[in-house]
């Protein structure tokens, strides 16, 4: 299934994209794509619903972040060896873990705000993993059973705040609008191998990133198992799994960064596309 949320910011309704590409309203069945709705049991019930009996949504509503009430937005750094190389950093022996604040979450096509004074705002297309049931000390062999589904994340990053301002990476990762999620959550049954997905990103029509999740240093199952050892994971938590090479920071000899008035387009095979315009933060 492809589950999504649509409507004005803060007033999103749950929806489903049917086999014909028609957006269907799920609000008569669930209140949100969040929490226990993401369990295997509830997803199985949704799968049994005849989509043609659901109200079709007319027009072109705003698409919101594909999961609501996110408790944790956990990110993995340097998880592609060639991205670590372009960043001038060693391949990590264990996952590099940092956070995005949940206030960074926005819709997949919402404007991205360039922070005041920023000259080093960057892009990162990433595979997002949405947790479906509570996970604590899970084995890698069973880790994917705790995944509800997958989505696209643009891990927008302000490199000066991330690298040059002291402290940890979190400061450069959590500005408002720096966490677009969606357009939809594709349930686990439709992604038989999360380590075989092409992903890409363009800025103003120029392709900067081309990669495949098979080149991750730590795969999805490894990451879920690892994170469940240092925190409990709850339904709706999002894990952003790292980016392939081609970020602005890594362009030699002169890095390239975002400025207001540009357009980013990014996608992952089977998970859809995002389209964002950059604007100056108010």
PDB file of C-alpha atoms in Angstrom:
ATOM      1  CA  UNK A   1       0.000   0.000   0.000  1.00  0.00           C
ATOM      2  CA  UNK A   2       0.886   3.615  -0.469  1.00  0.00           C
ATOM      3  CA  UNK A   3      -0.334   5.584   2.546  1.00  0.00           C
ATOM      4  CA  UNK A   4      -0.161   9.354   2.754  1.00  0.00           C
ATOM      5  CA  UNK A   5      -1.508  12.436   4.483  1.00  0.00           C
ATOM      6  CA  UNK A   6      -3.068  15.367   2.662  1.00  0.00           C
ATOM      7  CA  UNK A   7      -4.440  18.797   3.463  1.00  0.00           C
ATOM      8  CA  UNK A   8      -3.239  22.037   5.053  1.00  0.00           C
ATOM      9  CA  UNK A   9      -0.294  22.030   7.434  1.00  0.00           C
ATOM     10  CA  UNK A  10      -1.404  20.742  10.825  1.00  0.00           C
ATOM     11  CA  UNK A  11      -4.779  19.598   9.471  1.00  0.00           C
ATOM     12  CA  UNK A  12      -3.691  16.643   7.350  1.00  0.00           C
ATOM     13  CA  UNK A  13      -6.095  13.775   6.716  1.00  0.00           C
ATOM     14  CA  UNK A  14      -5.077  10.145   6.182  1.00  0.00           C
ATOM     15  CA  UNK A  15      -5.196   8.853   2.651  1.00  0.00           C
ATOM     16  CA  UNK A  16      -4.377   5.963   0.366  1.00  0.00           C
ATOM     17  CA  UNK A  17      -3.135   5.991  -3.209  1.00  0.00           C
ATOM     18  CA  UNK A  18      -5.033   3.263  -5.050  1.00  0.00           C
ATOM     19  CA  UNK A  19      -3.835   1.108  -7.945  1.00  0.00           C
ATOM     20  CA  UNK A  20      -5.031   3.678 -10.500  1.00  0.00           C
ATOM     21  CA  UNK A  21      -3.163   6.545  -8.827  1.00  0.00           C
ATOM     22  CA  UNK A  22      -6.351   7.997  -7.335  1.00  0.00           C
ATOM     23  CA  UNK A  23      -6.052   9.566  -3.879  1.00  0.00           C
ATOM     24  CA  UNK A  24      -8.621   8.067  -1.498  1.00  0.00           C
ATOM     25  CA  UNK A  25      -9.722   9.500   1.859  1.00  0.00           C
ATOM     26  CA  UNK A  26      -9.118   7.129   4.794  1.00  0.00           C
ATOM     27  CA  UNK A  27     -10.428   9.447   7.507  1.00  0.00           C
ATOM     28  CA  UNK A  28     -13.618   7.389   7.854  1.00  0.00           C
ATOM     29  CA  UNK A  29     -11.478   4.433   8.941  1.00  0.00           C
ATOM     30  CA  UNK A  30      -8.469   5.912  10.767  1.00  0.00           C
ATOM     31  CA  UNK A  31      -7.716   9.305  12.294  1.00  0.00           C
ATOM     32  CA  UNK A  32      -4.119   9.479  11.044  1.00  0.00           C
ATOM     33  CA  UNK A  33      -1.249   7.512   9.546  1.00  0.00           C
ATOM     34  CA  UNK A  34       0.460   7.240  12.906  1.00  0.00           C
ATOM     35  CA  UNK A  35       0.939   5.140  16.026  1.00  0.00           C
ATOM     36  CA  UNK A  36      -0.855   1.800  16.152  1.00  0.00           C
ATOM     37  CA  UNK A  37      -2.202   2.272  12.615  1.00  0.00           C
ATOM     38  CA  UNK A  38       1.329   1.311  11.529  1.00  0.00           C
ATOM     39  CA  UNK A  39       1.181  -2.146  13.153  1.00  0.00           C
ATOM     40  CA  UNK A  40       1.107  -5.254  10.971  1.00  0.00           C
ATOM     41  CA  UNK A  41      -2.354  -6.081  12.287  1.00  0.00           C
ATOM     42  CA  UNK A  42      -3.878  -2.734  11.409  1.00  0.00           C
ATOM     43  CA  UNK A  43      -2.095  -2.500   8.069  1.00  0.00           C
ATOM     44  CA  UNK A  44      -3.541  -5.919   7.193  1.00  0.00           C
ATOM     45  CA  UNK A  45      -7.029  -4.546   7.916  1.00  0.00           C
ATOM     46  CA  UNK A  46      -6.401  -1.553   5.660  1.00  0.00           C
ATOM     47  CA  UNK A  47      -5.140  -3.879   2.960  1.00  0.00           C
ATOM     48  CA  UNK A  48      -8.477  -5.701   3.040  1.00  0.00           C
ATOM     49  CA  UNK A  49     -10.453  -2.509   2.405  1.00  0.00           C
ATOM     50  CA  UNK A  50     -11.849  -2.164  -1.102  1.00  0.00           C
ATOM     51  CA  UNK A  51     -10.223   1.096  -2.159  1.00  0.00           C
ATOM     52  CA  UNK A  52     -13.003   1.833  -4.630  1.00  0.00           C
ATOM     53  CA  UNK A  53     -15.418   2.221  -1.698  1.00  0.00           C
ATOM     54  CA  UNK A  54     -13.352   5.066  -0.226  1.00  0.00           C
ATOM     55  CA  UNK A  55     -14.127   8.686  -1.167  1.00  0.00           C
ATOM     56  CA  UNK A  56     -11.940   9.975  -3.991  1.00  0.00           C
ATOM     57  CA  UNK A  57     -10.167  13.241  -3.216  1.00  0.00           C
ATOM     58  CA  UNK A  58     -10.690  15.889  -5.883  1.00  0.00           C
ATOM     59  CA  UNK A  59      -8.291  18.587  -6.999  1.00  0.00           C
ATOM     60  CA  UNK A  60      -4.624  18.805  -6.100  1.00  0.00           C
ATOM     61  CA  UNK A  61      -4.426  18.994  -2.307  1.00  0.00           C
ATOM     62  CA  UNK A  62      -1.158  19.626  -0.524  1.00  0.00           C
ATOM     63  CA  UNK A  63       0.593  16.372   0.366  1.00  0.00           C
ATOM     64  CA  UNK A  64       1.805  16.394   3.958  1.00  0.00           C
ATOM     65  CA  UNK A  65       4.510  14.320   5.631  1.00  0.00           C
ATOM     66  CA  UNK A  66       3.548  10.680   5.146  1.00  0.00           C
ATOM     67  CA  UNK A  67       3.544   9.801   8.854  1.00  0.00           C
ATOM     68  CA  UNK A  68       2.110  11.812  11.722  1.00  0.00           C
ATOM     69  CA  UNK A  69       2.974  12.241  15.398  1.00  0.00           C
ATOM     70  CA  UNK A  70       6.603  11.223  14.861  1.00  0.00           C
ATOM     71  CA  UNK A  71       8.261  10.641  18.216  1.00  0.00           C
ATOM     72  CA  UNK A  72      11.875  10.345  17.084  1.00  0.00           C
ATOM     73  CA  UNK A  73      13.607  11.334  13.849  1.00  0.00           C
ATOM     74  CA  UNK A  74      16.884   9.414  13.986  1.00  0.00           C
ATOM     75  CA  UNK A  75      19.513   9.836  11.280  1.00  0.00           C
ATOM     76  CA  UNK A  76      22.610   7.918  10.240  1.00  0.00           C
ATOM     77  CA  UNK A  77      25.691   9.727   8.976  1.00  0.00           C
ATOM     78  CA  UNK A  78      28.391   8.608   6.541  1.00  0.00           C
ATOM     79  CA  UNK A  79      26.521   5.409   5.717  1.00  0.00           C
ATOM     80  CA  UNK A  80      27.790   5.192   2.135  1.00  0.00           C
ATOM     81  CA  UNK A  81      31.539   4.658   1.857  1.00  0.00           C
ATOM     82  CA  UNK A  82      31.888   6.939  -1.169  1.00  0.00           C
ATOM     83  CA  UNK A  83      29.983   9.724   0.628  1.00  0.00           C
ATOM     84  CA  UNK A  84      32.361   9.402   3.598  1.00  0.00           C
ATOM     85  CA  UNK A  85      35.251   9.748   1.150  1.00  0.00           C
ATOM     86  CA  UNK A  86      33.860  12.897  -0.477  1.00  0.00           C
ATOM     87  CA  UNK A  87      33.377  14.340   3.019  1.00  0.00           C
ATOM     88  CA  UNK A  88      37.022  13.604   3.856  1.00  0.00           C
ATOM     89  CA  UNK A  89      36.042  11.300   6.707  1.00  0.00           C
ATOM     90  CA  UNK A  90      36.771   7.623   7.418  1.00  0.00           C
ATOM     91  CA  UNK A  91      34.165   4.921   6.903  1.00  0.00           C
ATOM     92  CA  UNK A  92      32.640   4.441  10.366  1.00  0.00           C
ATOM     93  CA  UNK A  93      33.159   1.213  12.299  1.00  0.00           C
ATOM     94  CA  UNK A  94      29.725   1.655  13.900  1.00  0.00           C
ATOM     95  CA  UNK A  95      26.714   3.690  12.781  1.00  0.00           C
ATOM     96  CA  UNK A  96      27.074   7.445  13.255  1.00  0.00           C
ATOM     97  CA  UNK A  97      23.826   8.491  14.948  1.00  0.00           C
ATOM     98  CA  UNK A  98      22.358  11.993  15.148  1.00  0.00           C
ATOM     99  CA  UNK A  99      18.888  13.512  15.330  1.00  0.00           C
ATOM    100  CA  UNK A 100      16.644  15.831  13.438  1.00  0.00           C
ATOM    101  CA  UNK A 101      14.123  17.684  15.556  1.00  0.00           C
ATOM    102  CA  UNK A 102      10.550  16.723  14.752  1.00  0.00           C
ATOM    103  CA  UNK A 103       9.834  20.424  14.101  1.00  0.00           C
ATOM    104  CA  UNK A 104      11.936  20.006  10.929  1.00  0.00           C
ATOM    105  CA  UNK A 105       9.362  17.641   9.410  1.00  0.00           C
ATOM    106  CA  UNK A 106       7.403  18.966   6.443  1.00  0.00           C
ATOM    107  CA  UNK A 107       5.620  17.724   3.358  1.00  0.00           C
ATOM    108  CA  UNK A 108       7.510  16.316   0.370  1.00  0.00           C
ATOM    109  CA  UNK A 109       6.729  19.291  -1.852  1.00  0.00           C
ATOM    110  CA  UNK A 110       6.736  22.074   0.730  1.00  0.00           C
ATOM    111  CA  UNK A 111       9.155  24.980   0.370  1.00  0.00           C
ATOM    112  CA  UNK A 112      12.563  24.527   1.987  1.00  0.00           C
ATOM    113  CA  UNK A 113      13.645  27.515   4.059  1.00  0.00           C
ATOM    114  CA  UNK A 114      17.252  28.654   3.712  1.00  0.00           C
ATOM    115  CA  UNK A 115      18.118  29.791   7.278  1.00  0.00           C
ATOM    116  CA  UNK A 116      18.926  33.438   7.870  1.00  0.00           C
ATOM    117  CA  UNK A 117      22.548  34.122   7.001  1.00  0.00           C
ATOM    118  CA  UNK A 118      23.145  30.634   5.617  1.00  0.00           C
ATOM    119  CA  UNK A 119      25.530  30.166   2.697  1.00  0.00           C
ATOM    120  CA  UNK A 120      26.074  26.404   3.171  1.00  0.00           C
ATOM    121  CA  UNK A 121      22.653  24.746   2.979  1.00  0.00           C
ATOM    122  CA  UNK A 122      22.994  21.334   1.333  1.00  0.00           C
ATOM    123  CA  UNK A 123      20.894  18.415   0.072  1.00  0.00           C
ATOM    124  CA  UNK A 124      20.889  14.678   0.862  1.00  0.00           C
ATOM    125  CA  UNK A 125      18.471  12.158  -0.638  1.00  0.00           C
ATOM    126  CA  UNK A 126      17.934   9.267   1.780  1.00  0.00           C
ATOM    127  CA  UNK A 127      15.851   6.157   2.331  1.00  0.00           C
ATOM    128  CA  UNK A 128      13.530   6.649   5.289  1.00  0.00           C
ATOM    129  CA  UNK A 129      12.435   3.718   7.471  1.00  0.00           C
ATOM    130  CA  UNK A 130       9.217   4.025   9.483  1.00  0.00           C
ATOM    131  CA  UNK A 131       8.918   1.803  12.548  1.00  0.00           C
ATOM    132  CA  UNK A 132       5.663  -0.143  12.922  1.00  0.00           C
ATOM    133  CA  UNK A 133       5.922  -1.716  16.368  1.00  0.00           C
ATOM    134  CA  UNK A 134       7.938  -1.226  19.526  1.00  0.00           C
ATOM    135  CA  UNK A 135      11.499  -2.476  19.168  1.00  0.00           C
ATOM    136  CA  UNK A 136      13.998  -3.048  21.960  1.00  0.00           C
ATOM    137  CA  UNK A 137      17.038  -5.336  21.745  1.00  0.00           C
ATOM    138  CA  UNK A 138      15.865  -6.918  18.496  1.00  0.00           C
ATOM    139  CA  UNK A 139      17.996  -9.334  16.504  1.00  0.00           C
ATOM    140  CA  UNK A 140      19.201  -8.339  13.066  1.00  0.00           C
ATOM    141  CA  UNK A 141      17.584 -11.477  11.612  1.00  0.00           C
ATOM    142  CA  UNK A 142      14.141 -10.245  12.732  1.00  0.00           C
ATOM    143  CA  UNK A 143      14.707  -6.497  12.506  1.00  0.00           C
ATOM    144  CA  UNK A 144      12.718  -5.893   9.316  1.00  0.00           C
ATOM    145  CA  UNK A 145       9.618  -7.315  11.041  1.00  0.00           C
ATOM    146  CA  UNK A 146       9.559  -4.068  13.054  1.00  0.00           C
ATOM    147  CA  UNK A 147       9.388  -1.891   9.946  1.00  0.00           C
ATOM    148  CA  UNK A 148       5.998  -0.565   8.780  1.00  0.00           C
ATOM    149  CA  UNK A 149       7.341   0.780   5.513  1.00  0.00           C
ATOM    150  CA  UNK A 150       9.657   3.104   3.658  1.00  0.00           C
ATOM    151  CA  UNK A 151       9.652   6.652   2.339  1.00  0.00           C
ATOM    152  CA  UNK A 152      11.884   9.334   0.847  1.00  0.00           C
ATOM    153  CA  UNK A 153      13.706  11.778   3.123  1.00  0.00           C
ATOM    154  CA  UNK A 154      15.635  14.862   2.049  1.00  0.00           C
ATOM    155  CA  UNK A 155      18.128  15.301   4.892  1.00  0.00           C
ATOM    156  CA  UNK A 156      18.607  19.023   4.258  1.00  0.00           C
ATOM    157  CA  UNK A 157      21.716  20.192   6.133  1.00  0.00           C
ATOM    158  CA  UNK A 158      23.320  23.522   6.997  1.00  0.00           C
ATOM    159  CA  UNK A 159      27.017  22.663   6.858  1.00  0.00           C
ATOM    160  CA  UNK A 160      28.375  25.669   8.752  1.00  0.00           C
ATOM    161  CA  UNK A 161      26.131  24.928  11.736  1.00  0.00           C
ATOM    162  CA  UNK A 162      26.823  21.210  11.383  1.00  0.00           C
ATOM    163  CA  UNK A 163      30.617  21.360  11.173  1.00  0.00           C
ATOM    164  CA  UNK A 164      31.995  24.779  12.066  1.00  0.00           C
ATOM    165  CA  UNK A 165      29.918  25.999  15.001  1.00  0.00           C
ATOM    166  CA  UNK A 166      31.048  23.533  17.672  1.00  0.00           C
ATOM    167  CA  UNK A 167      29.070  20.739  19.293  1.00  0.00           C
ATOM    168  CA  UNK A 168      27.341  17.917  17.481  1.00  0.00           C
ATOM    169  CA  UNK A 169      25.842  17.632  14.003  1.00  0.00           C
ATOM    170  CA  UNK A 170      22.277  18.101  15.262  1.00  0.00           C
ATOM    171  CA  UNK A 171      22.500  21.897  15.115  1.00  0.00           C
ATOM    172  CA  UNK A 172      22.935  21.896  11.353  1.00  0.00           C
ATOM    173  CA  UNK A 173      20.333  19.233  10.704  1.00  0.00           C
ATOM    174  CA  UNK A 174      17.209  20.405  12.466  1.00  0.00           C
ATOM    175  CA  UNK A 175      16.207  23.762  11.035  1.00  0.00           C
ATOM    176  CA  UNK A 176      12.531  24.148  10.164  1.00  0.00           C
ATOM    177  CA  UNK A 177      11.629  22.389   6.849  1.00  0.00           C
ATOM    178  CA  UNK A 178      14.877  20.367   6.868  1.00  0.00           C
ATOM    179  CA  UNK A 179      12.994  17.038   7.007  1.00  0.00           C
ATOM    180  CA  UNK A 180      10.592  16.483   4.099  1.00  0.00           C
ATOM    181  CA  UNK A 181       8.942  13.035   4.351  1.00  0.00           C
ATOM    182  CA  UNK A 182       6.997  11.294   1.606  1.00  0.00           C
ATOM    183  CA  UNK A 183       5.149  11.621  -0.690  1.00  0.00           C
ATOM    184  CA  UNK A 184       3.849   8.367   0.693  1.00  0.00           C
ATOM    185  CA  UNK A 185       4.706   5.550   3.035  1.00  0.00           C
ATOM    186  CA  UNK A 186       5.133   2.372   0.998  1.00  0.00           C
ATOM    187  CA  UNK A 187       4.393  -0.608   3.220  1.00  0.00           C
ATOM    188  CA  UNK A 188       7.057  -3.224   3.810  1.00  0.00           C
ATOM    189  CA  UNK A 189       5.365  -5.907   1.721  1.00  0.00           C
ATOM    190  CA  UNK A 190       5.873  -3.791  -1.415  1.00  0.00           C
ATOM    191  CA  UNK A 191       9.617  -3.343  -0.829  1.00  0.00           C
ATOM    192  CA  UNK A 192      10.998  -6.886  -0.842  1.00  0.00           C
ATOM    193  CA  UNK A 193      14.625  -5.729  -0.627  1.00  0.00           C
ATOM    194  CA  UNK A 194      15.385  -2.304   0.866  1.00  0.00           C
ATOM    195  CA  UNK A 195      19.024  -2.833  -0.148  1.00  0.00           C
ATOM    196  CA  UNK A 196      18.256  -2.728  -3.872  1.00  0.00           C
ATOM    197  CA  UNK A 197      16.766   0.728  -4.406  1.00  0.00           C
ATOM    198  CA  UNK A 198      18.080   3.389  -6.787  1.00  0.00           C
ATOM    199  CA  UNK A 199      18.002   6.925  -5.378  1.00  0.00           C
ATOM    200  CA  UNK A 200      18.809  10.269  -6.994  1.00  0.00           C
ATOM    201  CA  UNK A 201      18.592  14.034  -6.572  1.00  0.00           C
ATOM    202  CA  UNK A 202      18.644  17.017  -8.943  1.00  0.00           C
ATOM    203  CA  UNK A 203      18.970  20.755  -8.338  1.00  0.00           C
ATOM    204  CA  UNK A 204      17.608  22.975 -11.112  1.00  0.00           C
ATOM    205  CA  UNK A 205      17.609  19.982 -13.444  1.00  0.00           C
ATOM    206  CA  UNK A 206      21.248  19.016 -12.793  1.00  0.00           C
ATOM    207  CA  UNK A 207      21.688  15.483 -11.485  1.00  0.00           C
ATOM    208  CA  UNK A 208      24.016  15.601  -8.484  1.00  0.00           C
ATOM    209  CA  UNK A 209      23.246  12.316  -6.721  1.00  0.00           C
ATOM    210  CA  UNK A 210      22.904   8.836  -8.203  1.00  0.00           C
ATOM    211  CA  UNK A 211      23.168   5.877  -5.883  1.00  0.00           C
ATOM    212  CA  UNK A 212      21.761   2.581  -4.744  1.00  0.00           C
ATOM    213  CA  UNK A 213      21.021   1.378  -1.231  1.00  0.00           C
ATOM    214  CA  UNK A 214      23.090  -1.756  -1.834  1.00  0.00           C
ATOM    215  CA  UNK A 215      26.204   0.357  -1.157  1.00  0.00           C
ATOM    216  CA  UNK A 216      25.163   1.255   2.387  1.00  0.00           C
ATOM    217  CA  UNK A 217      27.813   0.516   4.995  1.00  0.00           C
ATOM    218  CA  UNK A 218      25.097  -0.622   7.421  1.00  0.00           C
ATOM    219  CA  UNK A 219      21.880  -1.982   5.932  1.00  0.00           C
ATOM    220  CA  UNK A 220      18.373  -1.344   7.198  1.00  0.00           C
ATOM    221  CA  UNK A 221      18.199  -4.520   9.306  1.00  0.00           C
ATOM    222  CA  UNK A 222      21.566  -3.709  10.898  1.00  0.00           C
ATOM    223  CA  UNK A 223      20.460  -0.179  11.694  1.00  0.00           C
ATOM    224  CA  UNK A 224      17.140  -1.157  13.282  1.00  0.00           C
ATOM    225  CA  UNK A 225      18.860  -3.791  15.418  1.00  0.00           C
ATOM    226  CA  UNK A 226      21.685  -1.431  16.401  1.00  0.00           C
ATOM    227  CA  UNK A 227      19.416   1.472  17.307  1.00  0.00           C
ATOM    228  CA  UNK A 228      17.150  -0.805  19.344  1.00  0.00           C
ATOM    229  CA  UNK A 229      20.134  -1.511  21.576  1.00  0.00           C
ATOM    230  CA  UNK A 230      20.674   2.139  22.499  1.00  0.00           C
ATOM    231  CA  UNK A 231      17.062   3.359  22.510  1.00  0.00           C
ATOM    232  CA  UNK A 232      13.628   1.823  22.300  1.00  0.00           C
ATOM    233  CA  UNK A 233      11.914   2.462  18.992  1.00  0.00           C
ATOM    234  CA  UNK A 234       8.185   3.185  18.858  1.00  0.00           C
ATOM    235  CA  UNK A 235       5.587   3.077  16.075  1.00  0.00           C
ATOM    236  CA  UNK A 236       5.982   6.125  13.865  1.00  0.00           C
ATOM    237  CA  UNK A 237       9.646   6.730  14.629  1.00  0.00           C
ATOM    238  CA  UNK A 238      11.579   7.572  11.467  1.00  0.00           C
ATOM    239  CA  UNK A 239      15.125   6.453  10.657  1.00  0.00           C
ATOM    240  CA  UNK A 240      16.909   8.279   7.836  1.00  0.00           C
ATOM    241  CA  UNK A 241      19.584   5.898   6.628  1.00  0.00           C
ATOM    242  CA  UNK A 242      22.268   8.075   5.048  1.00  0.00           C
ATOM    243  CA  UNK A 243      23.003   9.517   1.628  1.00  0.00           C
ATOM    244  CA  UNK A 244      25.043   8.441  -1.404  1.00  0.00           C
ATOM    245  CA  UNK A 245      27.758  10.714  -2.851  1.00  0.00           C
ATOM    246  CA  UNK A 246      27.000  13.909  -4.722  1.00  0.00           C
ATOM    247  CA  UNK A 247      26.151  16.336  -1.936  1.00  0.00           C
ATOM    248  CA  UNK A 248      27.116  19.981  -2.399  1.00  0.00           C
ATOM    249  CA  UNK A 249      29.791  19.795   0.293  1.00  0.00           C
ATOM    250  CA  UNK A 250      31.651  17.120  -1.656  1.00  0.00           C
ATOM    251  CA  UNK A 251      31.896  18.921  -4.999  1.00  0.00           C
ATOM    252  CA  UNK A 252      35.553  19.675  -5.827  1.00  0.00           C
ATOM    253  CA  UNK A 253      37.262  22.042  -6.021  1.00  0.00           C
ATOM    254  CA  UNK A 254      34.409  24.364  -5.075  1.00  0.00           C
ATOM    255  CA  UNK A 255      31.448  23.107  -3.038  1.00  0.00           C
ATOM    256  CA  UNK A 256      27.985  24.053  -4.300  1.00  0.00           C
ATOM    257  CA  UNK A 257      25.227  25.088  -1.908  1.00  0.00           C
ATOM    258  CA  UNK A 258      21.565  25.989  -2.154  1.00  0.00           C
ATOM    259  CA  UNK A 259      20.242  29.516  -2.432  1.00  0.00           C
ATOM    260  CA  UNK A 260      16.689  30.885  -2.531  1.00  0.00           C
ATOM    261  CA  UNK A 261      14.814  30.387  -5.792  1.00  0.00           C
ATOM    262  CA  UNK A 262      16.129  26.948  -6.694  1.00  0.00           C
ATOM    263  CA  UNK A 263      14.250  23.690  -7.241  1.00  0.00           C
ATOM    264  CA  UNK A 264      15.173  20.280  -5.869  1.00  0.00           C
ATOM    265  CA  UNK A 265      13.728  17.089  -7.308  1.00  0.00           C
ATOM    266  CA  UNK A 266      14.579  13.742  -5.766  1.00  0.00           C
ATOM    267  CA  UNK A 267      13.300  10.198  -5.808  1.00  0.00           C
ATOM    268  CA  UNK A 268      13.745   6.560  -4.855  1.00  0.00           C
ATOM    269  CA  UNK A 269      12.663   3.658  -7.058  1.00  0.00           C
ATOM    270  CA  UNK A 270       9.153   2.580  -6.086  1.00  0.00           C
ATOM    271  CA  UNK A 271       8.784   5.269  -3.418  1.00  0.00           C
ATOM    272  CA  UNK A 272       7.868   8.264  -5.574  1.00  0.00           C
ATOM    273  CA  UNK A 273       9.415  11.712  -5.895  1.00  0.00           C
ATOM    274  CA  UNK A 274       9.714  14.963  -3.974  1.00  0.00           C
ATOM    275  CA  UNK A 275       9.795  18.454  -5.495  1.00  0.00           C
ATOM    276  CA  UNK A 276      10.847  21.453  -3.412  1.00  0.00           C
ATOM    277  CA  UNK A 277      11.513  25.123  -3.949  1.00  0.00           C
ATOM    278  CA  UNK A 278      14.038  26.945  -1.788  1.00  0.00           C
ATOM    279  CA  UNK A 279      12.985  30.216  -0.141  1.00  0.00           C
ATOM    280  CA  UNK A 280      14.475  32.593   2.390  1.00  0.00           C
ATOM    281  CA  UNK A 281      13.431  31.902   5.968  1.00  0.00           C
ATOM    282  CA  UNK A 282      11.119  34.562   7.411  1.00  0.00           C
TER     283      UNK A 282
END
